[in-house]
Amino acid sequence: MLFRSPRARVVMGISLAALGAAAFAGVSIGALSPDLKAAFGFSRTEIGLVSALVTLGASIASRPMGRLTDRLGPYRVLVASLLAIALGSVLQAAAPAGWVLMVGTLFLGLAYGGVGPPTNVVVAGRMQGGIGFFMSVKQAGMPIGSFLAGLVLPSVAGWLSWRWAMGLTGVVAVAVA
């Protein structure tokens, strides 16, 4: 069995949690879009733009974060990226205007781009066989985080507010970091 070794469980736990926390924060705009439309008067197009800023930032940052991972090591880059995601979440939660929310979302997306390279390096460098299996398990963190965002964040927004829900994504990122 591939998960017998404690090292395998730790590596997979770190990778799953990191990708899950990043996705939890990354899809928060979509999960909270009705609240954001009401709070900032966004049109459907603007909500789409805000959502796209996460993937734009991640796309821009992925390559340089890969090089930074090689230079500084995967754990440092992963922790820094998760803490930066938390900062982006705080910027979003505290946004007094729509453009500030957009800046926070782009920042969060740039930080999101720093999660993939170190988790790939950790899995590839620490596993002895079954690398395809481990990579596929690691990647499950993204849909799990997205599922949890859709399940949890609208409820938190309804109970407290969208700002508290957005702040929760930052708390999760710090906890995983």
Coordinates of C-alpha atoms in Angstrom, one line a residue:
M1 CA 0.0 0.0 0.0
L2 CA 1.4 3.4 -1.0
F3 CA 0.3 5.3 2.1
R4 CA 1.9 3.0 4.6
S5 CA 4.9 5.2 5.3
P6 CA 4.5 8.1 7.6
R7 CA 6.5 10.2 5.1
A8 CA 4.0 9.5 2.4
R9 CA 1.1 10.5 4.6
V10 CA 2.8 13.8 5.6
V11 CA 3.7 14.7 2.1
M12 CA 0.2 14.0 0.8
G13 CA -1.4 15.7 3.8
I14 CA 0.7 18.9 3.2
S15 CA 0.0 18.9 -0.5
L16 CA -3.8 18.2 -0.2
A17 CA -4.2 20.8 2.5
A18 CA -2.2 23.5 0.6
L19 CA -4.1 23.0 -2.6
G20 CA -7.4 22.8 -0.8
A21 CA -6.8 26.0 1.1
A22 CA -5.7 27.8 -2.1
A23 CA -8.8 26.6 -4.0
F24 CA -11.0 27.5 -1.0
A25 CA -9.8 31.1 -1.3
G26 CA -9.5 31.1 -5.1
V27 CA -13.1 30.3 -5.8
S28 CA -14.5 32.5 -3.1
I29 CA -15.5 35.2 -5.6
G30 CA -17.7 32.8 -7.5
A31 CA -19.2 31.3 -4.3
L32 CA -20.0 34.8 -3.0
S33 CA -20.9 36.5 -6.3
P34 CA -24.5 37.4 -5.3
D35 CA -23.3 39.2 -2.2
L36 CA -20.5 41.0 -4.1
K37 CA -22.9 42.1 -6.8
A38 CA -25.2 43.6 -4.1
A39 CA -22.3 45.1 -2.1
F40 CA -20.5 46.8 -5.0
G41 CA -23.1 47.0 -7.7
F42 CA -21.1 44.7 -10.0
S43 CA -22.6 43.6 -13.3
R44 CA -22.4 40.0 -14.4
T45 CA -19.4 41.0 -16.6
E46 CA -17.6 42.6 -13.7
I47 CA -18.2 39.5 -11.5
G48 CA -16.7 37.4 -14.3
L49 CA -13.7 39.8 -14.5
V50 CA -13.1 39.6 -10.8
S51 CA -13.2 35.8 -10.9
A52 CA -10.8 35.8 -13.9
L53 CA -8.3 37.8 -11.9
V54 CA -7.5 34.8 -9.8
T55 CA -6.5 32.6 -12.7
L56 CA -4.8 35.5 -14.4
G57 CA -2.6 36.1 -11.4
A58 CA -1.9 32.4 -10.9
S59 CA -0.9 32.1 -14.6
I60 CA 1.5 35.0 -14.4
A61 CA 3.1 33.8 -11.1
S62 CA 3.4 30.1 -11.8
R63 CA 6.6 30.2 -13.8
P64 CA 8.6 32.6 -11.6
M65 CA 7.3 30.7 -8.5
G66 CA 8.8 27.5 -10.0
R67 CA 12.2 29.2 -10.3
L68 CA 11.8 30.6 -6.8
T69 CA 10.9 27.1 -5.5
D70 CA 14.2 25.8 -7.0
R71 CA 16.1 28.6 -5.4
L72 CA 14.5 28.8 -1.9
G73 CA 13.0 25.3 -1.5
P74 CA 9.4 24.1 -1.7
Y75 CA 8.5 24.6 2.0
R76 CA 9.5 28.2 2.2
V77 CA 7.7 29.1 -1.1
L78 CA 4.6 27.1 0.0
V79 CA 4.3 28.8 3.4
A80 CA 4.9 32.3 1.9
S81 CA 2.3 31.6 -0.8
L82 CA -0.3 30.5 1.7
L83 CA 0.4 33.6 3.9
A84 CA 0.1 35.8 0.8
I85 CA -3.2 34.2 -0.1
A86 CA -4.3 35.0 3.4
L87 CA -3.3 38.7 2.9
G88 CA -5.2 38.7 -0.4
S89 CA -8.2 37.4 1.4
V90 CA -7.9 40.2 4.0
L91 CA -7.7 42.8 1.3
Q92 CA -10.8 41.4 -0.3
A93 CA -12.7 41.2 3.0
A94 CA -11.8 44.8 3.9
A95 CA -12.4 46.2 0.4
P96 CA -14.3 49.6 0.7
A97 CA -14.7 49.7 -3.1
G98 CA -15.0 47.3 -6.0
W99 CA -11.6 48.2 -7.4
V100 CA -9.9 47.4 -4.1
L101 CA -11.6 44.0 -4.2
M102 CA -10.2 43.5 -7.7
V103 CA -6.7 44.4 -6.5
G104 CA -7.0 42.0 -3.6
T105 CA -8.2 39.3 -5.9
L106 CA -5.3 39.7 -8.3
F107 CA -2.9 39.7 -5.4
L108 CA -4.5 36.5 -4.2
G109 CA -4.2 35.0 -7.7
L110 CA -0.5 35.8 -7.8
A111 CA -0.1 34.0 -4.5
Y112 CA -2.2 31.1 -5.7
G113 CA 0.4 30.6 -8.5
G114 CA 3.0 29.8 -5.8
V115 CA 1.2 26.8 -4.5
G116 CA 1.5 24.4 -7.4
P117 CA 5.2 24.4 -8.0
P118 CA 6.3 23.5 -4.4
T119 CA 3.6 20.9 -4.0
N120 CA 4.8 19.2 -7.2
V121 CA 8.4 19.3 -6.1
V122 CA 7.5 17.9 -2.7
V123 CA 5.6 15.0 -4.1
A124 CA 8.1 14.3 -6.9
G125 CA 11.1 14.5 -4.7
R126 CA 9.8 12.6 -1.7
M127 CA 8.0 9.7 -3.2
Q128 CA 9.6 6.5 -4.3
G129 CA 7.3 5.0 -7.0
G130 CA 3.6 5.5 -7.7
I131 CA 4.4 9.1 -8.6
G132 CA 1.4 9.3 -11.0
F133 CA -0.9 8.1 -8.2
F134 CA 0.5 10.6 -5.7
M135 CA 0.2 13.5 -8.1
S136 CA -3.4 12.6 -8.8
V137 CA -4.2 12.4 -5.1
K138 CA -2.4 15.7 -4.5
Q139 CA -4.5 17.4 -7.3
A140 CA -7.7 16.3 -5.5
G141 CA -7.0 19.2 -3.1
M142 CA -8.3 21.7 -5.7
P143 CA -11.7 20.2 -6.3
I144 CA -12.1 19.5 -2.5
G145 CA -11.3 23.1 -1.7
S146 CA -13.7 24.3 -4.4
F147 CA -16.4 22.1 -3.1
L148 CA -16.0 23.3 0.5
A149 CA -16.0 26.9 -0.7
G150 CA -19.3 26.4 -2.4
L151 CA -20.7 24.6 0.6
V152 CA -19.4 26.8 3.4
L153 CA -18.9 30.3 2.2
P154 CA -22.5 31.2 1.2
S155 CA -23.7 29.9 4.5
V156 CA -21.2 32.0 6.4
A157 CA -22.1 35.0 4.3
G158 CA -25.8 34.4 5.1
W159 CA -25.2 34.0 8.8
L160 CA -22.6 36.8 9.3
S161 CA -21.6 38.6 6.1
W162 CA -19.7 38.1 2.9
R163 CA -16.7 39.9 4.5
W164 CA -16.6 37.3 7.3
A165 CA -16.8 34.5 4.7
M166 CA -13.9 36.0 2.7
G167 CA -12.0 36.5 6.0
L168 CA -12.5 32.8 6.7
T169 CA -10.6 31.9 3.6
G170 CA -7.6 33.8 5.0
V171 CA -7.9 32.0 8.3
V172 CA -7.8 28.6 6.5
A173 CA -4.8 29.6 4.5
V174 CA -2.9 30.7 7.7
A175 CA -3.9 27.5 9.5
V176 CA -2.5 25.4 6.7
A177 CA 0.7 27.5 6.3

